[in-house]
């Protein structure tokens, strides 16, 4: 039976170049890396693995890995956050739901919450898209500090330099 025109066309790649101003794609073969040095420490037993550090739109995609239990941080989000739990489990003091392995969480702008990893979880890994900033606060909303895509990049540069990957190792994740 002769192939229909649509069947043939279905297998033809797009015939034109990408827009001249489009940034190159990022392809990370092992999002959970083999090389431990790729994890950037941010507190004792807490580290992140950068995937996309988007300086043009002010957000970052990263894996957060926690190997301790208890309260991690209290923070406010002026912008939305998306999370996908790859391993373990966590919750917020302010909500009665639990983010479980395989689950997805949307954190709306305006949320202030206190992240807790339960005692029976040895390791938690969550894929987060954080937009804008993480604004760290005390229980009464007083400002303690912040992180944005630029402070994340600085942390990566410093760490990658120290572990011998070179400060510019982070450049592949910046768009
Ligand atoms: Fe949060």
PDB file of C-alpha atoms and ligand atoms in Angstrom:
ATOM      1  CA  UNK A   1       0.000   0.000   0.000  1.00  0.00           C
ATOM      2  CA  UNK A   2       1.537   3.376  -0.976  1.00  0.00           C
ATOM      3  CA  UNK A   3       2.340   5.794   1.839  1.00  0.00           C
ATOM      4  CA  UNK A   4      -0.067   8.688   2.206  1.00  0.00           C
ATOM      5  CA  UNK A   5       1.331  12.206   1.971  1.00  0.00           C
ATOM      6  CA  UNK A   6       0.641  12.820   5.700  1.00  0.00           C
ATOM      7  CA  UNK A   7       2.551   9.676   6.700  1.00  0.00           C
ATOM      8  CA  UNK A   8       5.619  10.846   4.823  1.00  0.00           C
ATOM      9  CA  UNK A   9       5.369  14.422   6.106  1.00  0.00           C
ATOM     10  CA  UNK A  10       4.953  13.258   9.688  1.00  0.00           C
ATOM     11  CA  UNK A  11       8.583  12.093   9.679  1.00  0.00           C
ATOM     12  CA  UNK A  12      10.110  15.212   8.142  1.00  0.00           C
ATOM     13  CA  UNK A  13      11.812  17.549  10.620  1.00  0.00           C
ATOM     14  CA  UNK A  14      10.812  21.209  10.661  1.00  0.00           C
ATOM     15  CA  UNK A  15      12.495  22.685   7.593  1.00  0.00           C
ATOM     16  CA  UNK A  16      13.564  26.104   8.857  1.00  0.00           C
ATOM     17  CA  UNK A  17      16.160  27.353  11.343  1.00  0.00           C
ATOM     18  CA  UNK A  18      15.177  28.262  14.906  1.00  0.00           C
ATOM     19  CA  UNK A  19      14.629  31.999  15.459  1.00  0.00           C
ATOM     20  CA  UNK A  20      17.913  33.867  15.352  1.00  0.00           C
ATOM     21  CA  UNK A  21      17.396  35.231  18.881  1.00  0.00           C
ATOM     22  CA  UNK A  22      16.335  31.949  20.501  1.00  0.00           C
ATOM     23  CA  UNK A  23      18.654  30.668  23.228  1.00  0.00           C
ATOM     24  CA  UNK A  24      20.195  27.207  22.892  1.00  0.00           C
ATOM     25  CA  UNK A  25      18.379  24.314  24.546  1.00  0.00           C
ATOM     26  CA  UNK A  26      19.694  22.659  27.716  1.00  0.00           C
ATOM     27  CA  UNK A  27      19.970  18.888  27.810  1.00  0.00           C
ATOM     28  CA  UNK A  28      21.086  17.300  31.069  1.00  0.00           C
ATOM     29  CA  UNK A  29      21.607  13.539  30.698  1.00  0.00           C
ATOM     30  CA  UNK A  30      21.602  12.766  34.437  1.00  0.00           C
ATOM     31  CA  UNK A  31      19.408  15.231  36.284  1.00  0.00           C
ATOM     32  CA  UNK A  32      20.268  13.287  39.431  1.00  0.00           C
ATOM     33  CA  UNK A  33      24.014  13.400  38.866  1.00  0.00           C
ATOM     34  CA  UNK A  34      26.563  10.590  39.225  1.00  0.00           C
ATOM     35  CA  UNK A  35      29.173  13.138  40.283  1.00  0.00           C
ATOM     36  CA  UNK A  36      28.460  14.248  43.845  1.00  0.00           C
ATOM     37  CA  UNK A  37      30.349  17.516  43.231  1.00  0.00           C
ATOM     38  CA  UNK A  38      27.487  18.771  41.043  1.00  0.00           C
ATOM     39  CA  UNK A  39      25.261  19.133  44.120  1.00  0.00           C
ATOM     40  CA  UNK A  40      25.722  22.637  45.539  1.00  0.00           C
ATOM     41  CA  UNK A  41      25.524  22.807  49.342  1.00  0.00           C
ATOM     42  CA  UNK A  42      23.207  25.472  50.734  1.00  0.00           C
ATOM     43  CA  UNK A  43      23.030  24.344  54.379  1.00  0.00           C
ATOM     44  CA  UNK A  44      24.180  21.305  56.325  1.00  0.00           C
ATOM     45  CA  UNK A  45      22.732  18.223  54.551  1.00  0.00           C
ATOM     46  CA  UNK A  46      20.778  20.452  52.161  1.00  0.00           C
ATOM     47  CA  UNK A  47      21.913  20.979  48.593  1.00  0.00           C
ATOM     48  CA  UNK A  48      20.592  21.803  45.154  1.00  0.00           C
ATOM     49  CA  UNK A  49      21.373  20.667  41.659  1.00  0.00           C
ATOM     50  CA  UNK A  50      20.953  23.456  39.068  1.00  0.00           C
ATOM     51  CA  UNK A  51      19.188  22.563  35.806  1.00  0.00           C
ATOM     52  CA  UNK A  52      18.114  25.899  34.329  1.00  0.00           C
ATOM     53  CA  UNK A  53      19.123  29.247  35.806  1.00  0.00           C
ATOM     54  CA  UNK A  54      17.010  31.697  33.869  1.00  0.00           C
ATOM     55  CA  UNK A  55      18.428  35.199  34.207  1.00  0.00           C
ATOM     56  CA  UNK A  56      16.242  36.696  31.471  1.00  0.00           C
ATOM     57  CA  UNK A  57      12.980  35.778  33.227  1.00  0.00           C
ATOM     58  CA  UNK A  58      14.222  35.541  36.813  1.00  0.00           C
ATOM     59  CA  UNK A  59      13.514  31.944  37.754  1.00  0.00           C
ATOM     60  CA  UNK A  60      15.437  28.759  38.446  1.00  0.00           C
ATOM     61  CA  UNK A  61      14.753  25.048  37.967  1.00  0.00           C
ATOM     62  CA  UNK A  62      16.602  22.812  40.377  1.00  0.00           C
ATOM     63  CA  UNK A  63      16.527  19.613  42.363  1.00  0.00           C
ATOM     64  CA  UNK A  64      16.488  20.199  46.100  1.00  0.00           C
ATOM     65  CA  UNK A  65      18.026  17.334  48.093  1.00  0.00           C
ATOM     66  CA  UNK A  66      17.638  17.135  51.850  1.00  0.00           C
ATOM     67  CA  UNK A  67      19.315  14.489  54.005  1.00  0.00           C
ATOM     68  CA  UNK A  68      18.115  15.576  57.398  1.00  0.00           C
ATOM     69  CA  UNK A  69      14.748  15.903  59.065  1.00  0.00           C
ATOM     70  CA  UNK A  70      13.059  18.818  60.784  1.00  0.00           C
ATOM     71  CA  UNK A  71      12.347  22.420  59.841  1.00  0.00           C
ATOM     72  CA  UNK A  72      14.297  23.581  56.801  1.00  0.00           C
ATOM     73  CA  UNK A  73      13.164  27.122  56.166  1.00  0.00           C
ATOM     74  CA  UNK A  74      10.279  29.548  56.442  1.00  0.00           C
ATOM     75  CA  UNK A  75       9.775  31.671  53.383  1.00  0.00           C
ATOM     76  CA  UNK A  76       7.394  33.796  51.381  1.00  0.00           C
ATOM     77  CA  UNK A  77       6.841  33.495  47.620  1.00  0.00           C
ATOM     78  CA  UNK A  78       5.935  36.633  45.667  1.00  0.00           C
ATOM     79  CA  UNK A  79       5.686  34.406  42.579  1.00  0.00           C
ATOM     80  CA  UNK A  80       4.449  30.912  41.827  1.00  0.00           C
ATOM     81  CA  UNK A  81       6.445  27.761  42.541  1.00  0.00           C
ATOM     82  CA  UNK A  82       5.981  24.348  40.937  1.00  0.00           C
ATOM     83  CA  UNK A  83       7.315  21.205  42.607  1.00  0.00           C
ATOM     84  CA  UNK A  84       7.495  17.529  41.673  1.00  0.00           C
ATOM     85  CA  UNK A  85       8.525  15.144  44.445  1.00  0.00           C
ATOM     86  CA  UNK A  86      11.031  12.609  43.115  1.00  0.00           C
ATOM     87  CA  UNK A  87      11.947  10.982  46.413  1.00  0.00           C
ATOM     88  CA  UNK A  88      10.815  11.129  50.036  1.00  0.00           C
ATOM     89  CA  UNK A  89       8.100  13.306  51.508  1.00  0.00           C
ATOM     90  CA  UNK A  90       7.668  16.773  53.049  1.00  0.00           C
ATOM     91  CA  UNK A  91       5.023  19.163  54.260  1.00  0.00           C
ATOM     92  CA  UNK A  92       4.438  22.722  55.430  1.00  0.00           C
ATOM     93  CA  UNK A  93       3.506  23.670  59.004  1.00  0.00           C
ATOM     94  CA  UNK A  94       0.800  25.918  57.542  1.00  0.00           C
ATOM     95  CA  UNK A  95      -1.033  23.198  55.577  1.00  0.00           C
ATOM     96  CA  UNK A  96      -2.424  19.757  56.357  1.00  0.00           C
ATOM     97  CA  UNK A  97      -1.429  18.124  53.063  1.00  0.00           C
ATOM     98  CA  UNK A  98       1.761  16.131  52.500  1.00  0.00           C
ATOM     99  CA  UNK A  99       3.865  16.279  49.333  1.00  0.00           C
ATOM    100  CA  UNK A 100       4.510  12.597  48.617  1.00  0.00           C
ATOM    101  CA  UNK A 101       6.898  10.839  46.237  1.00  0.00           C
ATOM    102  CA  UNK A 102       5.510  11.163  42.715  1.00  0.00           C
ATOM    103  CA  UNK A 103       3.304  14.104  43.664  1.00  0.00           C
ATOM    104  CA  UNK A 104       3.042  17.617  42.226  1.00  0.00           C
ATOM    105  CA  UNK A 105       2.623  20.836  44.209  1.00  0.00           C
ATOM    106  CA  UNK A 106       1.703  24.362  43.093  1.00  0.00           C
ATOM    107  CA  UNK A 107       2.603  27.148  45.522  1.00  0.00           C
ATOM    108  CA  UNK A 108       0.667  30.314  44.638  1.00  0.00           C
ATOM    109  CA  UNK A 109       2.079  33.851  44.910  1.00  0.00           C
ATOM    110  CA  UNK A 110       1.562  35.198  48.421  1.00  0.00           C
ATOM    111  CA  UNK A 111       2.274  31.921  50.231  1.00  0.00           C
ATOM    112  CA  UNK A 112       4.405  32.011  53.357  1.00  0.00           C
ATOM    113  CA  UNK A 113       5.241  28.570  54.690  1.00  0.00           C
ATOM    114  CA  UNK A 114       7.620  26.517  56.793  1.00  0.00           C
ATOM    115  CA  UNK A 115       9.137  23.469  55.128  1.00  0.00           C
ATOM    116  CA  UNK A 116       9.461  20.301  57.214  1.00  0.00           C
ATOM    117  CA  UNK A 117      10.962  16.923  56.323  1.00  0.00           C
ATOM    118  CA  UNK A 118       9.607  14.195  58.645  1.00  0.00           C
ATOM    119  CA  UNK A 119      11.924  12.124  60.852  1.00  0.00           C
ATOM    120  CA  UNK A 120      11.409   8.863  58.948  1.00  0.00           C
ATOM    121  CA  UNK A 121      12.630  10.323  55.625  1.00  0.00           C
ATOM    122  CA  UNK A 122      16.376   9.725  55.020  1.00  0.00           C
ATOM    123  CA  UNK A 123      16.496  11.593  51.755  1.00  0.00           C
ATOM    124  CA  UNK A 124      14.110  13.966  50.015  1.00  0.00           C
ATOM    125  CA  UNK A 125      14.575  15.095  46.415  1.00  0.00           C
ATOM    126  CA  UNK A 126      12.133  17.540  44.795  1.00  0.00           C
ATOM    127  CA  UNK A 127      12.270  19.224  41.402  1.00  0.00           C
ATOM    128  CA  UNK A 128      11.319  22.878  41.928  1.00  0.00           C
ATOM    129  CA  UNK A 129      10.686  25.766  39.614  1.00  0.00           C
ATOM    130  CA  UNK A 130      11.093  28.883  41.738  1.00  0.00           C
ATOM    131  CA  UNK A 131      10.082  32.197  40.169  1.00  0.00           C
ATOM    132  CA  UNK A 132      11.418  35.518  41.401  1.00  0.00           C
ATOM    133  CA  UNK A 133      12.742  35.058  44.913  1.00  0.00           C
ATOM    134  CA  UNK A 134      12.624  32.956  48.040  1.00  0.00           C
ATOM    135  CA  UNK A 135      12.029  35.539  50.777  1.00  0.00           C
ATOM    136  CA  UNK A 136      13.090  34.106  54.154  1.00  0.00           C
ATOM    137  CA  UNK A 137      11.155  35.272  57.212  1.00  0.00           C
ATOM    138  CA  UNK A 138      10.657  34.642  60.919  1.00  0.00           C
ATOM    139  CA  UNK A 139       7.219  33.456  62.158  1.00  0.00           C
ATOM    140  CA  UNK A 140       6.014  37.079  62.101  1.00  0.00           C
ATOM    141  CA  UNK A 141       7.073  37.839  58.564  1.00  0.00           C
ATOM    142  CA  UNK A 142      10.217  39.776  59.429  1.00  0.00           C
ATOM    143  CA  UNK A 143      12.801  39.585  56.678  1.00  0.00           C
ATOM    144  CA  UNK A 144      15.778  37.270  57.282  1.00  0.00           C
ATOM    145  CA  UNK A 145      17.238  36.990  53.795  1.00  0.00           C
ATOM    146  CA  UNK A 146      16.468  36.089  50.194  1.00  0.00           C
ATOM    147  CA  UNK A 147      17.604  34.028  47.251  1.00  0.00           C
ATOM    148  CA  UNK A 148      17.136  34.735  43.567  1.00  0.00           C
ATOM    149  CA  UNK A 149      18.538  33.270  40.374  1.00  0.00           C
ATOM    150  CA  UNK A 150      21.621  35.474  40.753  1.00  0.00           C
ATOM    151  CA  UNK A 151      22.458  34.396  44.312  1.00  0.00           C
ATOM    152  CA  UNK A 152      21.960  30.774  43.157  1.00  0.00           C
ATOM    153  CA  UNK A 153      24.441  31.319  40.312  1.00  0.00           C
ATOM    154  CA  UNK A 154      26.949  32.871  42.724  1.00  0.00           C
ATOM    155  CA  UNK A 155      26.661  29.846  45.034  1.00  0.00           C
ATOM    156  CA  UNK A 156      27.218  27.504  42.080  1.00  0.00           C
ATOM    157  CA  UNK A 157      30.272  29.429  40.845  1.00  0.00           C
ATOM    158  CA  UNK A 158      31.899  29.427  44.282  1.00  0.00           C
ATOM    159  CA  UNK A 159      31.184  25.737  44.903  1.00  0.00           C
ATOM    160  CA  UNK A 160      32.226  24.516  41.433  1.00  0.00           C
ATOM    161  CA  UNK A 161      35.473  26.446  41.736  1.00  0.00           C
ATOM    162  CA  UNK A 162      36.157  24.874  45.149  1.00  0.00           C
ATOM    163  CA  UNK A 163      35.466  21.290  44.014  1.00  0.00           C
ATOM    164  CA  UNK A 164      37.607  21.592  40.884  1.00  0.00           C
ATOM    165  CA  UNK A 165      34.881  21.691  38.220  1.00  0.00           C
ATOM    166  CA  UNK A 166      35.684  25.353  37.576  1.00  0.00           C
ATOM    167  CA  UNK A 167      33.473  28.364  38.242  1.00  0.00           C
ATOM    168  CA  UNK A 168      32.293  28.335  34.617  1.00  0.00           C
ATOM    169  CA  UNK A 169      30.768  24.861  35.021  1.00  0.00           C
ATOM    170  CA  UNK A 170      27.539  26.677  35.910  1.00  0.00           C
ATOM    171  CA  UNK A 171      27.438  28.554  32.587  1.00  0.00           C
ATOM    172  CA  UNK A 172      25.802  25.621  30.754  1.00  0.00           C
ATOM    173  CA  UNK A 173      22.674  26.056  32.924  1.00  0.00           C
ATOM    174  CA  UNK A 174      22.303  29.833  32.483  1.00  0.00           C
ATOM    175  CA  UNK A 175      19.850  31.240  29.909  1.00  0.00           C
TER     176      UNK A 175
HETATM  177 FE1  LIG B   1       7.984  27.228  49.223  1.00  0.00          FE
END
